[in-house]
Amino acid sequence: MDRPGFTASLVAGGVAGVSVDLILFPLDTIKTRLQSPQGFYKAGGFYGVYAGVPSTAIGSFPNAAAFFVTYEYVKWILNTDASSYLMPVTHMLAASAGEVIPFSLVQFPLWESLKALWSWRQGHVVDCWQSAVCGAFAGGFAAAVTTPLDVAKTRIMLAKAGSSTASGNILSALHAVWRTQGLSGLFAGVFPRMAAISLGGFIFLGAYDQTRSFLLELGRERP
């Protein structure tokens, strides 16, 4: 990746990470409390939903910056032709290089595919707001299909020390939820999660594309 592209991805990723955390942190807190085995109100309800926002926002800048630099760099290294059937695989590899979680493996290939489809339909590359819309759809879909894993992670985090759930076994946690609450338990909080992550995808990926495009344009205008 050329130097302007590298720098633009670094800064744009950081800006996108801070933007989404400042706006959506409270919704994530509410989602976590909805998934708590104690119940929503016993887990804190709406109290203190903004607690921890500043430290999270500060930490998100380097994390998001590192993710997008890695993501763009791996895409550039693989350099697969846009018409190739391997493009989704390229995007999955790039996403997994930046952050090895199932959510990213679903969201980023779908985001790139939606952008490519929209660009093809209108005859030119998508604008930043269109990229943001694609990010919202991709984020919402990824949020829905990975909700059981998120429920399991929440149960493990909130489990009492020494319990079987606290051991960190994802399959064991999923089985425990299924046994006690069934399908509704596995998808607890799915709609707030989809809403939050769809909005997050719109802000995160829209802000990234907007900032990166601005910085690249700025770099081209400089002598």
mmCIF file with all atom_site columns, C-alpha atoms in Angstrom:
data_model
loop_
_atom_site.group_PDB
_atom_site.id
_atom_site.type_symbol
_atom_site.label_atom_id
_atom_site.label_alt_id
_atom_site.label_comp_id
_atom_site.label_asym_id
_atom_site.label_entity_id
_atom_site.label_seq_id
_atom_site.pdbx_PDB_ins_code
_atom_site.Cartn_x
_atom_site.Cartn_y
_atom_site.Cartn_z
_atom_site.occupancy
_atom_site.B_iso_or_equiv
_atom_site.pdbx_formal_charge
_atom_site.auth_seq_id
_atom_site.auth_comp_id
_atom_site.auth_asym_id
_atom_site.auth_atom_id
_atom_site.pdbx_PDB_model_num
ATOM 1   C CA . MET A 1 1   ? 0.000   0.000   0.000   1.00 0.00 ? 1   MET A CA 1
ATOM 2   C CA . ASP A 1 2   ? 1.363   3.435   -0.831  1.00 0.00 ? 2   ASP A CA 1
ATOM 3   C CA . ARG A 1 3   ? 2.148   5.788   2.011   1.00 0.00 ? 3   ARG A CA 1
ATOM 4   C CA . PRO A 1 4   ? -0.919  8.084   1.615   1.00 0.00 ? 4   PRO A CA 1
ATOM 5   C CA . GLY A 1 5   ? -3.189  5.024   1.564   1.00 0.00 ? 5   GLY A CA 1
ATOM 6   C CA . PHE A 1 6   ? -1.524  3.606   4.649   1.00 0.00 ? 6   PHE A CA 1
ATOM 7   C CA . THR A 1 7   ? -1.812  6.850   6.594   1.00 0.00 ? 7   THR A CA 1
ATOM 8   C CA . ALA A 1 8   ? -5.382  7.472   5.457   1.00 0.00 ? 8   ALA A CA 1
ATOM 9   C CA . SER A 1 9   ? -6.475  3.995   6.562   1.00 0.00 ? 9   SER A CA 1
ATOM 10  C CA . LEU A 1 10  ? -4.742  4.445   9.920   1.00 0.00 ? 10  LEU A CA 1
ATOM 11  C CA . VAL A 1 11  ? -6.358  7.786   10.727  1.00 0.00 ? 11  VAL A CA 1
ATOM 12  C CA . ALA A 1 12  ? -9.755  6.962   9.203   1.00 0.00 ? 12  ALA A CA 1
ATOM 13  C CA . GLY A 1 13  ? -9.952  3.707   11.163  1.00 0.00 ? 13  GLY A CA 1
ATOM 14  C CA . GLY A 1 14  ? -9.228  5.503   14.417  1.00 0.00 ? 14  GLY A CA 1
ATOM 15  C CA . VAL A 1 15  ? -11.798 8.221   13.721  1.00 0.00 ? 15  VAL A CA 1
ATOM 16  C CA . ALA A 1 16  ? -14.406 5.597   12.833  1.00 0.00 ? 16  ALA A CA 1
ATOM 17  C CA . GLY A 1 17  ? -13.728 3.624   16.014  1.00 0.00 ? 17  GLY A CA 1
ATOM 18  C CA . VAL A 1 18  ? -14.064 6.643   18.294  1.00 0.00 ? 18  VAL A CA 1
ATOM 19  C CA . SER A 1 19  ? -17.201 7.864   16.501  1.00 0.00 ? 19  SER A CA 1
ATOM 20  C CA . VAL A 1 20  ? -19.098 4.610   16.860  1.00 0.00 ? 20  VAL A CA 1
ATOM 21  C CA . ASP A 1 21  ? -18.088 4.028   20.489  1.00 0.00 ? 21  ASP A CA 1
ATOM 22  C CA . LEU A 1 22  ? -19.134 7.500   21.611  1.00 0.00 ? 22  LEU A CA 1
ATOM 23  C CA . ILE A 1 23  ? -22.586 7.026   20.105  1.00 0.00 ? 23  ILE A CA 1
ATOM 24  C CA . LEU A 1 24  ? -23.321 3.340   20.679  1.00 0.00 ? 24  LEU A CA 1
ATOM 25  C CA . PHE A 1 25  ? -21.650 2.438   23.984  1.00 0.00 ? 25  PHE A CA 1
ATOM 26  C CA . PRO A 1 26  ? -24.887 2.924   25.996  1.00 0.00 ? 26  PRO A CA 1
ATOM 27  C CA . LEU A 1 27  ? -26.835 0.616   23.662  1.00 0.00 ? 27  LEU A CA 1
ATOM 28  C CA . ASP A 1 28  ? -24.227 -2.108  24.078  1.00 0.00 ? 28  ASP A CA 1
ATOM 29  C CA . THR A 1 29  ? -24.515 -1.795  27.860  1.00 0.00 ? 29  THR A CA 1
ATOM 30  C CA . ILE A 1 30  ? -28.300 -2.216  27.637  1.00 0.00 ? 30  ILE A CA 1
ATOM 31  C CA . LYS A 1 31  ? -27.895 -5.241  25.325  1.00 0.00 ? 31  LYS A CA 1
ATOM 32  C CA . THR A 1 32  ? -25.490 -6.885  27.781  1.00 0.00 ? 32  THR A CA 1
ATOM 33  C CA . ARG A 1 33  ? -27.908 -6.376  30.657  1.00 0.00 ? 33  ARG A CA 1
ATOM 34  C CA . LEU A 1 34  ? -30.757 -7.852  28.621  1.00 0.00 ? 34  LEU A CA 1
ATOM 35  C CA . GLN A 1 35  ? -28.646 -11.003 28.172  1.00 0.00 ? 35  GLN A CA 1
ATOM 36  C CA . SER A 1 36  ? -27.712 -11.244 31.849  1.00 0.00 ? 36  SER A CA 1
ATOM 37  C CA . PRO A 1 37  ? -29.004 -14.356 33.681  1.00 0.00 ? 37  PRO A CA 1
ATOM 38  C CA . GLN A 1 38  ? -29.987 -12.025 36.573  1.00 0.00 ? 38  GLN A CA 1
ATOM 39  C CA . GLY A 1 39  ? -32.477 -10.209 34.389  1.00 0.00 ? 39  GLY A CA 1
ATOM 40  C CA . PHE A 1 40  ? -32.335 -6.682  32.978  1.00 0.00 ? 40  PHE A CA 1
ATOM 41  C CA . TYR A 1 41  ? -33.244 -4.631  36.058  1.00 0.00 ? 41  TYR A CA 1
ATOM 42  C CA . LYS A 1 42  ? -31.211 -6.670  38.528  1.00 0.00 ? 42  LYS A CA 1
ATOM 43  C CA . ALA A 1 43  ? -28.209 -6.265  36.233  1.00 0.00 ? 43  ALA A CA 1
ATOM 44  C CA . GLY A 1 44  ? -28.553 -2.474  36.509  1.00 0.00 ? 44  GLY A CA 1
ATOM 45  C CA . GLY A 1 45  ? -31.376 -1.552  34.131  1.00 0.00 ? 45  GLY A CA 1
ATOM 46  C CA . PHE A 1 46  ? -30.837 1.888   32.635  1.00 0.00 ? 46  PHE A CA 1
ATOM 47  C CA . TYR A 1 47  ? -28.592 3.046   35.476  1.00 0.00 ? 47  TYR A CA 1
ATOM 48  C CA . GLY A 1 48  ? -25.058 4.142   34.535  1.00 0.00 ? 48  GLY A CA 1
ATOM 49  C CA . VAL A 1 49  ? -25.267 3.218   30.866  1.00 0.00 ? 49  VAL A CA 1
ATOM 50  C CA . TYR A 1 50  ? -22.673 5.889   30.012  1.00 0.00 ? 50  TYR A CA 1
ATOM 51  C CA . ALA A 1 51  ? -20.149 4.700   32.600  1.00 0.00 ? 51  ALA A CA 1
ATOM 52  C CA . GLY A 1 52  ? -16.813 3.878   30.972  1.00 0.00 ? 52  GLY A CA 1
ATOM 53  C CA . VAL A 1 53  ? -17.464 5.715   27.688  1.00 0.00 ? 53  VAL A CA 1
ATOM 54  C CA . PRO A 1 54  ? -14.327 7.954   27.767  1.00 0.00 ? 54  PRO A CA 1
ATOM 55  C CA . SER A 1 55  ? -11.863 5.117   28.430  1.00 0.00 ? 55  SER A CA 1
ATOM 56  C CA . THR A 1 56  ? -13.533 2.945   25.790  1.00 0.00 ? 56  THR A CA 1
ATOM 57  C CA . ALA A 1 57  ? -13.373 5.715   23.189  1.00 0.00 ? 57  ALA A CA 1
ATOM 58  C CA . ILE A 1 58  ? -9.688  6.360   23.918  1.00 0.00 ? 58  ILE A CA 1
ATOM 59  C CA . GLY A 1 59  ? -8.874  2.673   23.581  1.00 0.00 ? 59  GLY A CA 1
ATOM 60  C CA . SER A 1 60  ? -10.909 2.249   20.399  1.00 0.00 ? 60  SER A CA 1
ATOM 61  C CA . PHE A 1 61  ? -8.765  4.635   18.315  1.00 0.00 ? 61  PHE A CA 1
ATOM 62  C CA . PRO A 1 62  ? -5.607  2.488   18.154  1.00 0.00 ? 62  PRO A CA 1
ATOM 63  C CA . ASN A 1 63  ? -7.624  -0.749  17.918  1.00 0.00 ? 63  ASN A CA 1
ATOM 64  C CA . ALA A 1 64  ? -9.757  0.415   14.987  1.00 0.00 ? 64  ALA A CA 1
ATOM 65  C CA . ALA A 1 65  ? -6.760  2.073   13.323  1.00 0.00 ? 65  ALA A CA 1
ATOM 66  C CA . ALA A 1 66  ? -4.746  -1.154  13.532  1.00 0.00 ? 66  ALA A CA 1
ATOM 67  C CA . PHE A 1 67  ? -7.681  -3.203  12.233  1.00 0.00 ? 67  PHE A CA 1
ATOM 68  C CA . PHE A 1 68  ? -8.244  -1.108  9.109   1.00 0.00 ? 68  PHE A CA 1
ATOM 69  C CA . VAL A 1 69  ? -4.563  -0.767  8.285   1.00 0.00 ? 69  VAL A CA 1
ATOM 70  C CA . THR A 1 70  ? -4.263  -4.562  8.472   1.00 0.00 ? 70  THR A CA 1
ATOM 71  C CA . TYR A 1 71  ? -7.508  -5.083  6.547   1.00 0.00 ? 71  TYR A CA 1
ATOM 72  C CA . GLU A 1 72  ? -6.535  -2.773  3.679   1.00 0.00 ? 72  GLU A CA 1
ATOM 73  C CA . TYR A 1 73  ? -2.961  -4.029  3.589   1.00 0.00 ? 73  TYR A CA 1
ATOM 74  C CA . VAL A 1 74  ? -3.979  -7.702  3.362   1.00 0.00 ? 74  VAL A CA 1
ATOM 75  C CA . LYS A 1 75  ? -6.464  -6.837  0.577   1.00 0.00 ? 75  LYS A CA 1
ATOM 76  C CA . TRP A 1 76  ? -3.660  -5.036  -1.267  1.00 0.00 ? 76  TRP A CA 1
ATOM 77  C CA . ILE A 1 77  ? -1.231  -7.928  -0.790  1.00 0.00 ? 77  ILE A CA 1
ATOM 78  C CA . LEU A 1 78  ? -3.716  -10.505 -2.087  1.00 0.00 ? 78  LEU A CA 1
ATOM 79  C CA . ASN A 1 79  ? -4.733  -8.128  -4.891  1.00 0.00 ? 79  ASN A CA 1
ATOM 80  C CA . THR A 1 80  ? -7.557  -10.341 -6.180  1.00 0.00 ? 80  THR A CA 1
ATOM 81  C CA . ASP A 1 81  ? -9.412  -9.153  -9.282  1.00 0.00 ? 81  ASP A CA 1
ATOM 82  C CA . ALA A 1 82  ? -12.765 -7.522  -8.433  1.00 0.00 ? 82  ALA A CA 1
ATOM 83  C CA . SER A 1 83  ? -14.659 -9.912  -10.702 1.00 0.00 ? 83  SER A CA 1
ATOM 84  C CA . SER A 1 84  ? -13.147 -13.018 -9.136  1.00 0.00 ? 84  SER A CA 1
ATOM 85  C CA . TYR A 1 85  ? -15.216 -15.489 -7.148  1.00 0.00 ? 85  TYR A CA 1
ATOM 86  C CA . LEU A 1 86  ? -12.406 -15.389 -4.598  1.00 0.00 ? 86  LEU A CA 1
ATOM 87  C CA . MET A 1 87  ? -13.182 -11.816 -3.532  1.00 0.00 ? 87  MET A CA 1
ATOM 88  C CA . PRO A 1 88  ? -15.324 -12.881 -0.517  1.00 0.00 ? 88  PRO A CA 1
ATOM 89  C CA . VAL A 1 89  ? -12.490 -15.178 0.580   1.00 0.00 ? 89  VAL A CA 1
ATOM 90  C CA . THR A 1 90  ? -10.042 -12.299 0.239   1.00 0.00 ? 90  THR A CA 1
ATOM 91  C CA . HIS A 1 91  ? -12.202 -10.090 2.413   1.00 0.00 ? 91  HIS A CA 1
ATOM 92  C CA . MET A 1 92  ? -12.653 -12.844 4.998   1.00 0.00 ? 92  MET A CA 1
ATOM 93  C CA . LEU A 1 93  ? -8.887  -13.335 5.182   1.00 0.00 ? 93  LEU A CA 1
ATOM 94  C CA . ALA A 1 94  ? -8.316  -9.598  5.445   1.00 0.00 ? 94  ALA A CA 1
ATOM 95  C CA . ALA A 1 95  ? -10.930 -9.262  8.201   1.00 0.00 ? 95  ALA A CA 1
ATOM 96  C CA . SER A 1 96  ? -9.573  -12.241 10.114  1.00 0.00 ? 96  SER A CA 1
ATOM 97  C CA . ALA A 1 97  ? -6.047  -10.800 9.896   1.00 0.00 ? 97  ALA A CA 1
ATOM 98  C CA . GLY A 1 98  ? -7.312  -7.621  11.527  1.00 0.00 ? 98  GLY A CA 1
ATOM 99  C CA . GLU A 1 99  ? -9.616  -9.190  14.098  1.00 0.00 ? 99  GLU A CA 1
ATOM 100 C CA . VAL A 1 100 ? -10.262 -12.909 14.465  1.00 0.00 ? 100 VAL A CA 1
ATOM 101 C CA . ILE A 1 101 ? -13.948 -12.980 15.423  1.00 0.00 ? 101 ILE A CA 1
ATOM 102 C CA . PRO A 1 102 ? -16.897 -14.591 13.607  1.00 0.00 ? 102 PRO A CA 1
ATOM 103 C CA . PHE A 1 103 ? -18.708 -11.249 13.373  1.00 0.00 ? 103 PHE A CA 1
ATOM 104 C CA . SER A 1 104 ? -16.028 -9.665  11.184  1.00 0.00 ? 104 SER A CA 1
ATOM 105 C CA . LEU A 1 105 ? -15.867 -12.751 8.976   1.00 0.00 ? 105 LEU A CA 1
ATOM 106 C CA . VAL A 1 106 ? -19.546 -12.214 8.139   1.00 0.00 ? 106 VAL A CA 1
ATOM 107 C CA . GLN A 1 107 ? -19.770 -8.420  8.111   1.00 0.00 ? 107 GLN A CA 1
ATOM 108 C CA . PHE A 1 108 ? -16.833 -7.395  5.940   1.00 0.00 ? 108 PHE A CA 1
ATOM 109 C CA . PRO A 1 109 ? -17.266 -9.775  2.977   1.00 0.00 ? 109 PRO A CA 1
ATOM 110 C CA . LEU A 1 110 ? -20.972 -8.857  2.932   1.00 0.00 ? 110 LEU A CA 1
ATOM 111 C CA . TRP A 1 111 ? -20.174 -5.125  3.132   1.00 0.00 ? 111 TRP A CA 1
ATOM 112 C CA . GLU A 1 112 ? -17.722 -5.364  0.247   1.00 0.00 ? 112 GLU A CA 1
ATOM 113 C CA . SER A 1 113 ? -20.148 -7.492  -1.803  1.00 0.00 ? 113 SER A CA 1
ATOM 114 C CA . LEU A 1 114 ? -23.024 -5.050  -1.281  1.00 0.00 ? 114 LEU A CA 1
ATOM 115 C CA . LYS A 1 115 ? -20.800 -2.127  -2.292  1.00 0.00 ? 115 LYS A CA 1
ATOM 116 C CA . ALA A 1 116 ? -19.668 -3.963  -5.410  1.00 0.00 ? 116 ALA A CA 1
ATOM 117 C CA . LEU A 1 117 ? -23.256 -4.823  -6.362  1.00 0.00 ? 117 LEU A CA 1
ATOM 118 C CA . TRP A 1 118 ? -24.479 -1.243  -5.814  1.00 0.00 ? 118 TRP A CA 1
ATOM 119 C CA . SER A 1 119 ? -21.512 0.141   -7.775  1.00 0.00 ? 119 SER A CA 1
ATOM 120 C CA . TRP A 1 120 ? -22.291 -2.234  -10.661 1.00 0.00 ? 120 TRP A CA 1
ATOM 121 C CA . ARG A 1 121 ? -25.985 -1.318  -10.669 1.00 0.00 ? 121 ARG A CA 1
ATOM 122 C CA . GLN A 1 122 ? -25.372 2.436   -10.823 1.00 0.00 ? 122 GLN A CA 1
ATOM 123 C CA . GLY A 1 123 ? -22.302 2.341   -13.055 1.00 0.00 ? 123 GLY A CA 1
ATOM 124 C CA . HIS A 1 124 ? -19.846 4.010   -10.675 1.00 0.00 ? 124 HIS A CA 1
ATOM 125 C CA . VAL A 1 125 ? -18.231 3.459   -7.299  1.00 0.00 ? 125 VAL A CA 1
ATOM 126 C CA . VAL A 1 126 ? -20.551 3.951   -4.316  1.00 0.00 ? 126 VAL A CA 1
ATOM 127 C CA . ASP A 1 127 ? -20.537 7.242   -2.468  1.00 0.00 ? 127 ASP A CA 1
ATOM 128 C CA . CYS A 1 128 ? -19.638 7.347   1.228   1.00 0.00 ? 128 CYS A CA 1
ATOM 129 C CA . TRP A 1 129 ? -23.281 7.451   2.350   1.00 0.00 ? 129 TRP A CA 1
ATOM 130 C CA . GLN A 1 130 ? -24.024 4.416   0.180   1.00 0.00 ? 130 GLN A CA 1
ATOM 131 C CA . SER A 1 131 ? -21.090 2.594   1.731   1.00 0.00 ? 131 SER A CA 1
ATOM 132 C CA . ALA A 1 132 ? -22.574 3.460   5.128   1.00 0.00 ? 132 ALA A CA 1
ATOM 133 C CA . VAL A 1 133 ? -25.953 1.968   4.121   1.00 0.00 ? 133 VAL A CA 1
ATOM 134 C CA . CYS A 1 134 ? -24.199 -1.212  2.981   1.00 0.00 ? 134 CYS A CA 1
ATOM 135 C CA . GLY A 1 135 ? -22.385 -1.259  6.314   1.00 0.00 ? 135 GLY A CA 1
ATOM 136 C CA . ALA A 1 136 ? -25.689 -1.019  8.159   1.00 0.00 ? 136 ALA A CA 1
ATOM 137 C CA . PHE A 1 137 ? -27.182 -3.990  6.285   1.00 0.00 ? 137 PHE A CA 1
ATOM 138 C CA . ALA A 1 138 ? -24.016 -6.057  6.668   1.00 0.00 ? 138 ALA A CA 1
ATOM 139 C CA . GLY A 1 139 ? -23.756 -5.241  10.353  1.00 0.00 ? 139 GLY A CA 1
ATOM 140 C CA . GLY A 1 140 ? -27.391 -6.070  11.044  1.00 0.00 ? 140 GLY A CA 1
ATOM 141 C CA . PHE A 1 141 ? -27.157 -9.436  9.310   1.00 0.00 ? 141 PHE A CA 1
ATOM 142 C CA . ALA A 1 142 ? -23.874 -10.337 11.018  1.00 0.00 ? 142 ALA A CA 1
ATOM 143 C CA . ALA A 1 143 ? -25.352 -9.294  14.363  1.00 0.00 ? 143 ALA A CA 1
ATOM 144 C CA . ALA A 1 144 ? -28.358 -11.574 13.914  1.00 0.00 ? 144 ALA A CA 1
ATOM 145 C CA . VAL A 1 145 ? -26.449 -14.718 12.942  1.00 0.00 ? 145 VAL A CA 1
ATOM 146 C CA . THR A 1 146 ? -23.795 -14.300 15.661  1.00 0.00 ? 146 THR A CA 1
ATOM 147 C CA . THR A 1 147 ? -26.186 -13.465 18.524  1.00 0.00 ? 147 THR A CA 1
ATOM 148 C CA . PRO A 1 148 ? -25.974 -16.955 20.110  1.00 0.00 ? 148 PRO A CA 1
ATOM 149 C CA . LEU A 1 149 ? -22.197 -16.613 20.337  1.00 0.00 ? 149 LEU A CA 1
ATOM 150 C CA . ASP A 1 150 ? -22.608 -13.178 21.900  1.00 0.00 ? 150 ASP A CA 1
ATOM 151 C CA . VAL A 1 151 ? -25.090 -14.590 24.439  1.00 0.00 ? 151 VAL A CA 1
ATOM 152 C CA . ALA A 1 152 ? -22.621 -17.350 25.319  1.00 0.00 ? 152 ALA A CA 1
ATOM 153 C CA . LYS A 1 153 ? -19.802 -14.815 25.729  1.00 0.00 ? 153 LYS A CA 1
ATOM 154 C CA . THR A 1 154 ? -21.982 -12.674 28.011  1.00 0.00 ? 154 THR A CA 1
ATOM 155 C CA . ARG A 1 155 ? -22.966 -15.671 30.147  1.00 0.00 ? 155 ARG A CA 1
ATOM 156 C CA . ILE A 1 156 ? -19.313 -16.689 30.511  1.00 0.00 ? 156 ILE A CA 1
ATOM 157 C CA . MET A 1 157 ? -18.316 -13.155 31.542  1.00 0.00 ? 157 MET A CA 1
ATOM 158 C CA . LEU A 1 158 ? -21.100 -12.945 34.134  1.00 0.00 ? 158 LEU A CA 1
ATOM 159 C CA . ALA A 1 159 ? -20.846 -16.518 35.454  1.00 0.00 ? 159 ALA A CA 1
ATOM 160 C CA . LYS A 1 160 ? -19.935 -17.164 39.072  1.00 0.00 ? 160 LYS A CA 1
ATOM 161 C CA . ALA A 1 161 ? -16.357 -18.241 39.652  1.00 0.00 ? 161 ALA A CA 1
ATOM 162 C CA . GLY A 1 162 ? -16.029 -21.997 39.786  1.00 0.00 ? 162 GLY A CA 1
ATOM 163 C CA . SER A 1 163 ? -19.190 -22.714 37.805  1.00 0.00 ? 163 SER A CA 1
ATOM 164 C CA . SER A 1 164 ? -19.110 -24.826 34.638  1.00 0.00 ? 164 SER A CA 1
ATOM 165 C CA . THR A 1 165 ? -20.052 -21.776 32.546  1.00 0.00 ? 165 THR A CA 1
ATOM 166 C CA . ALA A 1 166 ? -17.162 -19.762 33.978  1.00 0.00 ? 166 ALA A CA 1
ATOM 167 C CA . SER A 1 167 ? -14.711 -22.275 32.472  1.00 0.00 ? 167 SER A CA 1
ATOM 168 C CA . GLY A 1 168 ? -15.062 -20.429 29.166  1.00 0.00 ? 168 GLY A CA 1
ATOM 169 C CA . ASN A 1 169 ? -16.340 -23.302 27.056  1.00 0.00 ? 169 ASN A CA 1
ATOM 170 C CA . ILE A 1 170 ? -18.542 -21.732 24.359  1.00 0.00 ? 170 ILE A CA 1
ATOM 171 C CA . LEU A 1 171 ? -20.354 -24.954 23.467  1.00 0.00 ? 171 LEU A CA 1
ATOM 172 C CA . SER A 1 172 ? -21.076 -25.674 27.116  1.00 0.00 ? 172 SER A CA 1
ATOM 173 C CA . ALA A 1 173 ? -22.488 -22.172 27.594  1.00 0.00 ? 173 ALA A CA 1
ATOM 174 C CA . LEU A 1 174 ? -24.657 -22.487 24.478  1.00 0.00 ? 174 LEU A CA 1
ATOM 175 C CA . HIS A 1 175 ? -25.982 -25.857 25.646  1.00 0.00 ? 175 HIS A CA 1
ATOM 176 C CA . ALA A 1 176 ? -26.818 -24.456 29.085  1.00 0.00 ? 176 ALA A CA 1
ATOM 177 C CA . VAL A 1 177 ? -28.785 -21.584 27.552  1.00 0.00 ? 177 VAL A CA 1
ATOM 178 C CA . TRP A 1 178 ? -30.581 -23.938 25.147  1.00 0.00 ? 178 TRP A CA 1
ATOM 179 C CA . ARG A 1 179 ? -31.483 -26.329 27.965  1.00 0.00 ? 179 ARG A CA 1
ATOM 180 C CA . THR A 1 180 ? -32.935 -23.650 30.228  1.00 0.00 ? 180 THR A CA 1
ATOM 181 C CA . GLN A 1 181 ? -34.349 -21.067 27.809  1.00 0.00 ? 181 GLN A CA 1
ATOM 182 C CA . GLY A 1 182 ? -34.460 -22.656 24.372  1.00 0.00 ? 182 GLY A CA 1
ATOM 183 C CA . LEU A 1 183 ? -34.207 -20.713 21.124  1.00 0.00 ? 183 LEU A CA 1
ATOM 184 C CA . SER A 1 184 ? -35.452 -17.486 22.681  1.00 0.00 ? 184 SER A CA 1
ATOM 185 C CA . GLY A 1 185 ? -32.570 -17.616 25.154  1.00 0.00 ? 185 GLY A CA 1
ATOM 186 C CA . LEU A 1 186 ? -29.986 -18.122 22.424  1.00 0.00 ? 186 LEU A CA 1
ATOM 187 C CA . PHE A 1 187 ? -31.311 -15.048 20.619  1.00 0.00 ? 187 PHE A CA 1
ATOM 188 C CA . ALA A 1 188 ? -31.894 -12.905 23.699  1.00 0.00 ? 188 ALA A CA 1
ATOM 189 C CA . GLY A 1 189 ? -31.346 -9.252  22.867  1.00 0.00 ? 189 GLY A CA 1
ATOM 190 C CA . VAL A 1 190 ? -31.174 -9.943  19.120  1.00 0.00 ? 190 VAL A CA 1
ATOM 191 C CA . PHE A 1 191 ? -33.256 -6.923  18.094  1.00 0.00 ? 191 PHE A CA 1
ATOM 192 C CA . PRO A 1 192 ? -31.407 -4.351  20.233  1.00 0.00 ? 192 PRO A CA 1
ATOM 193 C CA . ARG A 1 193 ? -28.162 -5.973  19.039  1.00 0.00 ? 193 ARG A CA 1
ATOM 194 C CA . MET A 1 194 ? -29.223 -5.741  15.388  1.00 0.00 ? 194 MET A CA 1
ATOM 195 C CA . ALA A 1 195 ? -30.391 -2.152  15.822  1.00 0.00 ? 195 ALA A CA 1
ATOM 196 C CA . ALA A 1 196 ? -27.211 -1.094  17.599  1.00 0.00 ? 196 ALA A CA 1
ATOM 197 C CA . ILE A 1 197 ? -24.848 -2.842  15.198  1.00 0.00 ? 197 ILE A CA 1
ATOM 198 C CA . SER A 1 198 ? -26.754 -1.714  12.096  1.00 0.00 ? 198 SER A CA 1
ATOM 199 C CA . LEU A 1 199 ? -26.435 1.851   13.329  1.00 0.00 ? 199 LEU A CA 1
ATOM 200 C CA . GLY A 1 200 ? -22.850 1.100   14.305  1.00 0.00 ? 200 GLY A CA 1
ATOM 201 C CA . GLY A 1 201 ? -22.100 -0.282  10.850  1.00 0.00 ? 201 GLY A CA 1
ATOM 202 C CA . PHE A 1 202 ? -23.569 2.832   9.265   1.00 0.00 ? 202 PHE A CA 1
ATOM 203 C CA . ILE A 1 203 ? -21.459 5.127   11.458  1.00 0.00 ? 203 ILE A CA 1
ATOM 204 C CA . PHE A 1 204 ? -18.291 2.996   11.595  1.00 0.00 ? 204 PHE A CA 1
ATOM 205 C CA . LEU A 1 205 ? -17.949 2.102   7.927   1.00 0.00 ? 205 LEU A CA 1
ATOM 206 C CA . GLY A 1 206 ? -19.462 5.367   6.687   1.00 0.00 ? 206 GLY A CA 1
ATOM 207 C CA . ALA A 1 207 ? -17.086 7.420   8.830   1.00 0.00 ? 207 ALA A CA 1
ATOM 208 C CA . TYR A 1 208 ? -14.177 5.263   7.698   1.00 0.00 ? 208 TYR A CA 1
ATOM 209 C CA . ASP A 1 209 ? -14.911 5.677   3.996   1.00 0.00 ? 209 ASP A CA 1
ATOM 210 C CA . GLN A 1 210 ? -15.660 9.389   4.356   1.00 0.00 ? 210 GLN A CA 1
ATOM 211 C CA . THR A 1 211 ? -12.501 10.142  6.330   1.00 0.00 ? 211 THR A CA 1
ATOM 212 C CA . ARG A 1 212 ? -10.288 7.949   4.152   1.00 0.00 ? 212 ARG A CA 1
ATOM 213 C CA . SER A 1 213 ? -11.644 9.504   0.934   1.00 0.00 ? 213 SER A CA 1
ATOM 214 C CA . PHE A 1 214 ? -11.104 12.991  2.357   1.00 0.00 ? 214 PHE A CA 1
ATOM 215 C CA . LEU A 1 215 ? -7.524  12.229  3.394   1.00 0.00 ? 215 LEU A CA 1
ATOM 216 C CA . LEU A 1 216 ? -6.670  10.598  0.069   1.00 0.00 ? 216 LEU A CA 1
ATOM 217 C CA . GLU A 1 217 ? -8.111  13.577  -1.807  1.00 0.00 ? 217 GLU A CA 1
ATOM 218 C CA . LEU A 1 218 ? -6.170  15.923  0.448   1.00 0.00 ? 218 LEU A CA 1
ATOM 219 C CA . GLY A 1 219 ? -2.997  13.958  -0.268  1.00 0.00 ? 219 GLY A CA 1
ATOM 220 C CA . ARG A 1 220 ? -3.543  14.211  -4.032  1.00 0.00 ? 220 ARG A CA 1
ATOM 221 C CA . GLU A 1 221 ? -4.046  17.966  -3.844  1.00 0.00 ? 221 GLU A CA 1
ATOM 222 C CA . ARG A 1 222 ? -0.825  18.564  -1.923  1.00 0.00 ? 222 ARG A CA 1
ATOM 223 C CA . PRO A 1 223 ? 2.251   19.261  -4.093  1.00 0.00 ? 223 PRO A CA 1
#
